[in-house]
Coordinates of C-alpha atoms in Angstrom, one line a residue:
X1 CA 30.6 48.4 24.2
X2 CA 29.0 45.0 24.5
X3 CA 30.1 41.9 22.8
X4 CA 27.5 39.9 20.4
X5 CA 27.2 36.6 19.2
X6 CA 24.4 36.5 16.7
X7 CA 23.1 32.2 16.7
X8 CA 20.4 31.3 14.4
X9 CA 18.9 27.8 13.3
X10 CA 18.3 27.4 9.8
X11 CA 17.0 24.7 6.8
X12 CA 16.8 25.1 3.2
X13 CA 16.8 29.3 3.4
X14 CA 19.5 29.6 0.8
X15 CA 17.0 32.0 -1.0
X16 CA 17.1 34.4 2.1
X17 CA 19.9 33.7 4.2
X18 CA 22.5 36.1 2.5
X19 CA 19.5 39.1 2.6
X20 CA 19.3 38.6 6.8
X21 CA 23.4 38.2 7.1
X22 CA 24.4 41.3 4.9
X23 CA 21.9 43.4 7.3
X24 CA 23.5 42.3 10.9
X25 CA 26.6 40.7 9.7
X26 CA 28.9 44.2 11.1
X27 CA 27.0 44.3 14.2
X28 CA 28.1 41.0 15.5
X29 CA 31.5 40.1 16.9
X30 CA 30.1 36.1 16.7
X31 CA 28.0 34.7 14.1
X32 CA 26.7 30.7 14.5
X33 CA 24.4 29.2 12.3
X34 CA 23.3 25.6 13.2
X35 CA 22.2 23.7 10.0
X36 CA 19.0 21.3 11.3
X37 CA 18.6 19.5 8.1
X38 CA 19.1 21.7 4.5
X39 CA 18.8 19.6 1.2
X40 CA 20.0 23.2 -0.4
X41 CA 23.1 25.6 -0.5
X42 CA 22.0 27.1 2.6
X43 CA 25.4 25.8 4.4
X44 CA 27.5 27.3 1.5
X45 CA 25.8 30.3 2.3
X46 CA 26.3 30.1 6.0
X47 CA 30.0 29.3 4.9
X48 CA 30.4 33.1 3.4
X49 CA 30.0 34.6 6.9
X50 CA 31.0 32.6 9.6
X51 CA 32.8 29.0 10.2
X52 CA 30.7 28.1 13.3
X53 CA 28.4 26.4 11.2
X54 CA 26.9 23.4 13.1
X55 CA 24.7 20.4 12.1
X56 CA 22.1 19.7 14.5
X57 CA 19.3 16.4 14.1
X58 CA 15.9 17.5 14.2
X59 CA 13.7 16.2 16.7
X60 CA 10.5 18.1 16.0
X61 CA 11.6 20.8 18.8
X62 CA 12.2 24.4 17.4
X63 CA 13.7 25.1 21.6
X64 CA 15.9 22.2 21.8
X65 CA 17.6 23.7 18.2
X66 CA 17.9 27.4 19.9
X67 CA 19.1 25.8 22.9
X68 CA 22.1 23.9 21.1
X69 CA 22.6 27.4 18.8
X70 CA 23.1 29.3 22.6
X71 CA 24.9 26.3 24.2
X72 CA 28.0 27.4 21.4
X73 CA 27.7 31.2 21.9
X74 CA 31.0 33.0 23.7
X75 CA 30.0 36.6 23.7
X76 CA 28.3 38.7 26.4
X77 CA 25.0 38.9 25.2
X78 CA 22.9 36.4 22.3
X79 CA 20.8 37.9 19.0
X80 CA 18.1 35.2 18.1
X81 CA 17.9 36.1 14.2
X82 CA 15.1 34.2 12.1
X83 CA 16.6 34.1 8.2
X84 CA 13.3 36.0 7.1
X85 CA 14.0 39.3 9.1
X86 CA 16.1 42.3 7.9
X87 CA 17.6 45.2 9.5
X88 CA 17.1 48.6 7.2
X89 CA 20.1 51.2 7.4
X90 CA 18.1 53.1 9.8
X91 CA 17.8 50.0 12.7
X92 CA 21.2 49.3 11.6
X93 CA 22.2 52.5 13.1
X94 CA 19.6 52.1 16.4
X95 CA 21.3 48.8 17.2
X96 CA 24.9 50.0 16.1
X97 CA 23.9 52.8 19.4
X98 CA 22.8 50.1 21.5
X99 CA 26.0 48.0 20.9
X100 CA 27.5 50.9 22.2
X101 CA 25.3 52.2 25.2
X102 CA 23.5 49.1 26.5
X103 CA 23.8 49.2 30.5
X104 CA 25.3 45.9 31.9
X105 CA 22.6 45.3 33.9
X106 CA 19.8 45.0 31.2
X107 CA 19.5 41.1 30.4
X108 CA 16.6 41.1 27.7
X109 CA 16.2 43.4 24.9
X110 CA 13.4 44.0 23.6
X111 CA 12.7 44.7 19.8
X112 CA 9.9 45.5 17.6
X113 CA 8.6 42.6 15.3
X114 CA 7.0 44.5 12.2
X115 CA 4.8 43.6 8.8
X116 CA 3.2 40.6 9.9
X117 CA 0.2 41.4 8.2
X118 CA 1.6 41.6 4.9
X119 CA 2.8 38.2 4.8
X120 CA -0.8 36.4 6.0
X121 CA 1.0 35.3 9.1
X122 CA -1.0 33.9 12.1
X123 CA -1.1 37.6 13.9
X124 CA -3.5 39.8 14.6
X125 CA -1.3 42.5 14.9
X126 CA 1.4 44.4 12.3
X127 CA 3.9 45.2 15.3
X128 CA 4.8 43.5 18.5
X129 CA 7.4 43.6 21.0
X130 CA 9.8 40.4 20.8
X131 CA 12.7 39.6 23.3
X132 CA 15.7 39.5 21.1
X133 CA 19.0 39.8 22.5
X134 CA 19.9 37.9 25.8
X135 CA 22.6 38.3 28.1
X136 CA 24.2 35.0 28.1
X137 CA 25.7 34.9 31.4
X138 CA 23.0 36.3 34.3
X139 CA 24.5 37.7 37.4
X140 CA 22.7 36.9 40.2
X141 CA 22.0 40.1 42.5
X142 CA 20.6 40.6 46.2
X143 CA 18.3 43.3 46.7
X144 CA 16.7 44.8 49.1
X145 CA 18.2 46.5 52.9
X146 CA 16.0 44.2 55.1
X147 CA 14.2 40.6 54.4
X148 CA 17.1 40.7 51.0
X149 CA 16.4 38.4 48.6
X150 CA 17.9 37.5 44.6
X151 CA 16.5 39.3 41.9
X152 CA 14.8 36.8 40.1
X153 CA 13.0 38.6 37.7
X154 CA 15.1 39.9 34.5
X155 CA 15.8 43.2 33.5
X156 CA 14.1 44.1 30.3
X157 CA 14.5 46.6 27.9
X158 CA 12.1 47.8 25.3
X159 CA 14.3 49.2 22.3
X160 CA 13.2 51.0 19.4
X161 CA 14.8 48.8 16.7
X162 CA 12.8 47.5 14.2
X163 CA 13.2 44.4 12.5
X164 CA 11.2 43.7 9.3
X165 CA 9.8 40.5 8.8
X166 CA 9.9 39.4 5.7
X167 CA 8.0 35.7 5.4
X168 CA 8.9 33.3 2.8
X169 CA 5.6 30.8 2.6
X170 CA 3.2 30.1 4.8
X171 CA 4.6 27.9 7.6
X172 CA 0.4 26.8 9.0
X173 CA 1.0 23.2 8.0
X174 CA 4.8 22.6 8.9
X175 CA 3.5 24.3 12.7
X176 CA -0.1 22.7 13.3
X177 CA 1.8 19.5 12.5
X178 CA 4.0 20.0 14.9
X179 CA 1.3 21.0 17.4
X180 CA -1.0 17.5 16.5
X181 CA 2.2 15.3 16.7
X182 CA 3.6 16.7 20.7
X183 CA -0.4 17.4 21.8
X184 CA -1.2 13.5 20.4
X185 CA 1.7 12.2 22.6
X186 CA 0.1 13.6 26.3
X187 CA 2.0 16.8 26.2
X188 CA -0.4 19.9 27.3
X189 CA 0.9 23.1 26.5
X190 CA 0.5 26.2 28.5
X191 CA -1.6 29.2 27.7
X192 CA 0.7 30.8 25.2
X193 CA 1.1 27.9 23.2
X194 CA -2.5 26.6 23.7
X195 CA -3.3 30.4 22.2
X196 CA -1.4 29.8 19.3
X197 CA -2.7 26.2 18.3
X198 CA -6.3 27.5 18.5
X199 CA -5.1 30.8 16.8
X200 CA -3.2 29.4 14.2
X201 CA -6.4 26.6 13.6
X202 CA -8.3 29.4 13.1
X203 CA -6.7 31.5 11.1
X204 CA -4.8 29.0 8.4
X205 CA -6.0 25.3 9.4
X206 CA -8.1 23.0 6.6
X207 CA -10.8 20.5 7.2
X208 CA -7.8 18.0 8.1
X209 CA -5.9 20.2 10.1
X210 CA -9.5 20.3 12.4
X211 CA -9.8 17.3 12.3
X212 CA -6.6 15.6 13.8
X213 CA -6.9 18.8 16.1
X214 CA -10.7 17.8 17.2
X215 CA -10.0 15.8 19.8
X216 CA -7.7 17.6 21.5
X217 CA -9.7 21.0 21.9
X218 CA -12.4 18.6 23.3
X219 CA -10.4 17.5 25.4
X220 CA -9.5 21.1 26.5
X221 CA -12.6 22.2 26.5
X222 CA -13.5 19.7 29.4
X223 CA -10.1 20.5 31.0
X224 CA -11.1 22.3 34.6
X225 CA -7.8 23.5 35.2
X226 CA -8.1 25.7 31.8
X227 CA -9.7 29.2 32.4
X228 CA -12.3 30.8 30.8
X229 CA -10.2 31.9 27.6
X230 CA -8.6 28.8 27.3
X231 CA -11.4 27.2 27.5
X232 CA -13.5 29.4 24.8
X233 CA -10.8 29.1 22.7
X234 CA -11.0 25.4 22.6
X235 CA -14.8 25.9 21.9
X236 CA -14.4 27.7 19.0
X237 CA -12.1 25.2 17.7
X238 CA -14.3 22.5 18.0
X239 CA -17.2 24.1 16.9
X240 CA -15.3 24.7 13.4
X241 CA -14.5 21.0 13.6
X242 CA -17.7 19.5 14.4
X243 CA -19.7 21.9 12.0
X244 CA -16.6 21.0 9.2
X245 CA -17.4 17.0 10.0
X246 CA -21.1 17.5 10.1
X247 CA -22.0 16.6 13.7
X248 CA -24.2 19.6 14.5
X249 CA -25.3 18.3 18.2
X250 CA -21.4 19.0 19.0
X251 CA -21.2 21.8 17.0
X252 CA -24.0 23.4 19.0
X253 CA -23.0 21.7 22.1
X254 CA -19.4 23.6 22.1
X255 CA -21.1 26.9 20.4
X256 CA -23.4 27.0 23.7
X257 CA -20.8 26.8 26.0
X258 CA -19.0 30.3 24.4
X259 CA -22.5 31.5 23.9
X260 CA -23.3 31.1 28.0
X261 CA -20.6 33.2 29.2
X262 CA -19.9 35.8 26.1
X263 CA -20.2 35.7 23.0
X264 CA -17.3 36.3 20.3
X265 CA -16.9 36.7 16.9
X266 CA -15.1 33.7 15.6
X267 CA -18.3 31.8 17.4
X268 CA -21.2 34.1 15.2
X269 CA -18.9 33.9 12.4
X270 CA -19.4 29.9 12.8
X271 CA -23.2 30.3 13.2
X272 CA -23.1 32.4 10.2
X273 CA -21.5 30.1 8.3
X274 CA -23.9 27.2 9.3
X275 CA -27.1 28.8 8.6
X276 CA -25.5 30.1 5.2
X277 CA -24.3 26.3 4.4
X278 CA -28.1 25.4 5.3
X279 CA -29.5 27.6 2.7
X280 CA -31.3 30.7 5.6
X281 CA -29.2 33.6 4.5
X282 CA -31.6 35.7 6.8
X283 CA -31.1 33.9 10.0
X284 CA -27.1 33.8 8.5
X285 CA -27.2 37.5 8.2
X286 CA -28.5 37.7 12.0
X287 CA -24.7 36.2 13.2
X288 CA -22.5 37.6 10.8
X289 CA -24.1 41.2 11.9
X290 CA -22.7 39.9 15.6
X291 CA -20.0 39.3 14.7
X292 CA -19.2 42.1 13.3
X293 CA -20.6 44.9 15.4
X294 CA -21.6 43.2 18.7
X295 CA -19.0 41.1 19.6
X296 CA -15.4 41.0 19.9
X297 CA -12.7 38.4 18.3
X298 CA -10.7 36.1 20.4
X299 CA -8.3 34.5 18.0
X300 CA -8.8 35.8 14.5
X301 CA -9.4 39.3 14.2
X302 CA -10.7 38.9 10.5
X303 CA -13.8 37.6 11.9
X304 CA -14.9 40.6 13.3
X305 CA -14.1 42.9 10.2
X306 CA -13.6 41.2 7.0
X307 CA -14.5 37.7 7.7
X308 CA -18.1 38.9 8.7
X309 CA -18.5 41.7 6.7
X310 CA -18.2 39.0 3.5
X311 CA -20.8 36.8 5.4
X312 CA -23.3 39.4 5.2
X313 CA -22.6 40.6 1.6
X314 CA -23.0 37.5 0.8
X315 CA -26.3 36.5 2.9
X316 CA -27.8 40.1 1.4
X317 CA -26.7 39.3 -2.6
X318 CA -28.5 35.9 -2.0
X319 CA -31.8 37.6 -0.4
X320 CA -32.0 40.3 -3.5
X321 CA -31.5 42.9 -1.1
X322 CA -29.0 45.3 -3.2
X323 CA -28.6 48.5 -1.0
X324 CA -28.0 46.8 2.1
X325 CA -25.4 44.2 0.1
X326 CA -23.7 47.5 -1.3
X327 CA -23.6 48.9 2.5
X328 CA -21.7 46.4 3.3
X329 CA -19.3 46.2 0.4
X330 CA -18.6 49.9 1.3
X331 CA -17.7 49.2 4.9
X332 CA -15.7 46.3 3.8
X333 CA -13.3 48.4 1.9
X334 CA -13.1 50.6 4.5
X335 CA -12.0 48.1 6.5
X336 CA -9.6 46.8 3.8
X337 CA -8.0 50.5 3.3
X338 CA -8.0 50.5 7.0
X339 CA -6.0 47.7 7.2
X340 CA -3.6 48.2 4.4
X341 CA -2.8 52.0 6.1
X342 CA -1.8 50.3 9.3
X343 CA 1.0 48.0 7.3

């Protein structure tokens, strides 16, 4: 049986702390909590399961925090716990198996990261795989009878544990914060993270949040060593920005440049809503129907189901036309029910 040490970074999740414990608290031989800042009981909390509770000064760098939470870890292998996710008895028992049956050789286990889309998280997606438990110490291993060389890649496993997230407010502002404060600095994050600025933009971001993000995605946009997605993603982000701000030569400008190559929905979504703002439901109606039915989303899925579906009940309530503006309201709660059936 393999040895655990569960390390987790936490601030002010007194409210939720004890929930997540209780459910992985007897799986662990090793719990550490490192404290990056709580104003609230969350410590005293920490304190009813574990003494390795550790302070740690935040420095606006969620890695350098996991990185200090692993650096005090003694066990074979690491659980990364967030203090909103919660192990039913049922993945209780799945992970109480693997505890007990997980090969040496596996380095990364894989779990499944469930009910996004009932919290209004930044995913486009209910269930995903997540790595979540790390073998702390890699062996390095030659392979191979002739031209040998070190394994370099790991050895990942795809589990069938569940964990259940279960969000406590909407973190959009404390992330795209973040994002604005390293991009503003120089730093240029990869495609991931480059993903999940535009993503997260579109999906939760404000007028303000586009607009300290603006020049950036221009930036990006112009950015040769981006590829195509990259790049369209920072097009769609500047579009919002620019037709948010009122500059409609760059809001076209950057809505060309997705249009040119292929089209998506968070793009006719943003034509939609610019002909609607400028009073020509009809020609509105036009992008919304793309968006829905003849293109595909890149970042938000909404804009290709609900998001445009609302654009042209809308357009059609405003031009008088009632049957095709109750069309519409049907599919939209088809695509609601849909939705709801897949959480």
């Amino acid at each position: 049986m393999i040895t655990i040490s569960l390390c987790m970074i936490v601030k002010n999740e007194e409210s939720i702390l004890a929930r997540c414990l209780d459910s992985v608290a007897e799986l662990m031989d090793e719990i550490i909590i490192v404290d990056t800042g709580s104003t609230d009981r969350t410590r005293e909390v920490a304190a009813k399961y574990t003494d390795r509770v550790f302070d740690f000064q935040w420095v606006d760098d969620f890695s350098a925090a996991r990185n200090y939470a692993f650096s005090k870890a003694s066990m074979e292998y690491i659980y990364s716990a967030d203090a909103d996710e919660v192990l039913d008895q049922e993945n209780q028992e799945r992970f109480r198996v693997l505890k007990e049956t997980l090969l040496p050789e596996i380095e990364i286990v894989q779990m499944k990261y469930a009910n996004q889309l009932q919290f209004q998280t930044v995913y486009n997606f209910d269930e995903e795989y997540r790595p979540k438990l790390f073998k702390r110490k890699r062996d390095f291993i030659w392979e191979g009878p002739i031209h040998e060389t070190v394994r370099l890649a790991p050895l990942v496993f795809d589990s069938d544990i569940v964990i259940t997230h279960m969000a406590e407010g909407d973190h959009a502002k404390r992330d795209l914060a973040g994002f604005h404060k390293h991009c503003s600095t120089g730093y240029r994050p990869d495609k991931r993270l480059h993903n999940l600025y535009a993503r997260e933009l579109m999906m939760a971001g404000d007028a303000e949040d586009f607009a300290r993000a603006a020049d950036f995605f221009r930036t990006s946009a112009a950015d040769g060593e981006r590829d195509g997605e990259e790049i369209a993603e920072a097009c769609c982000v500047a579009a919002r920005a620019a037709r948010l701000s009122g500059d409609v030569i760059s809001f076209f400008k950057y809505v060309s440049k997705v249009i040119a190559e292929e089209a998506c929905s968070e793009i006719c979504c943003e034509l939609g809503q610019f002909y609607e703002d400028n009073q020509d439901p009809e020609e509105a109606a036009v992008w919304y129907y793309n968006a829905v039915y003849e293109t595909q989303p890149i970042l938000d899925i909404r804009s290709g189901g609900k998001t445009g579906l609302e654009g042209l009940i809308r357009c059609y309530e405003k031009l008088e036309c009632d049957e095709q503006a109750k069309l519409y309201r049907a599919e939209l709660e088809k695509t609601v029910k849909s939705n709801f059936r897949e959480q």
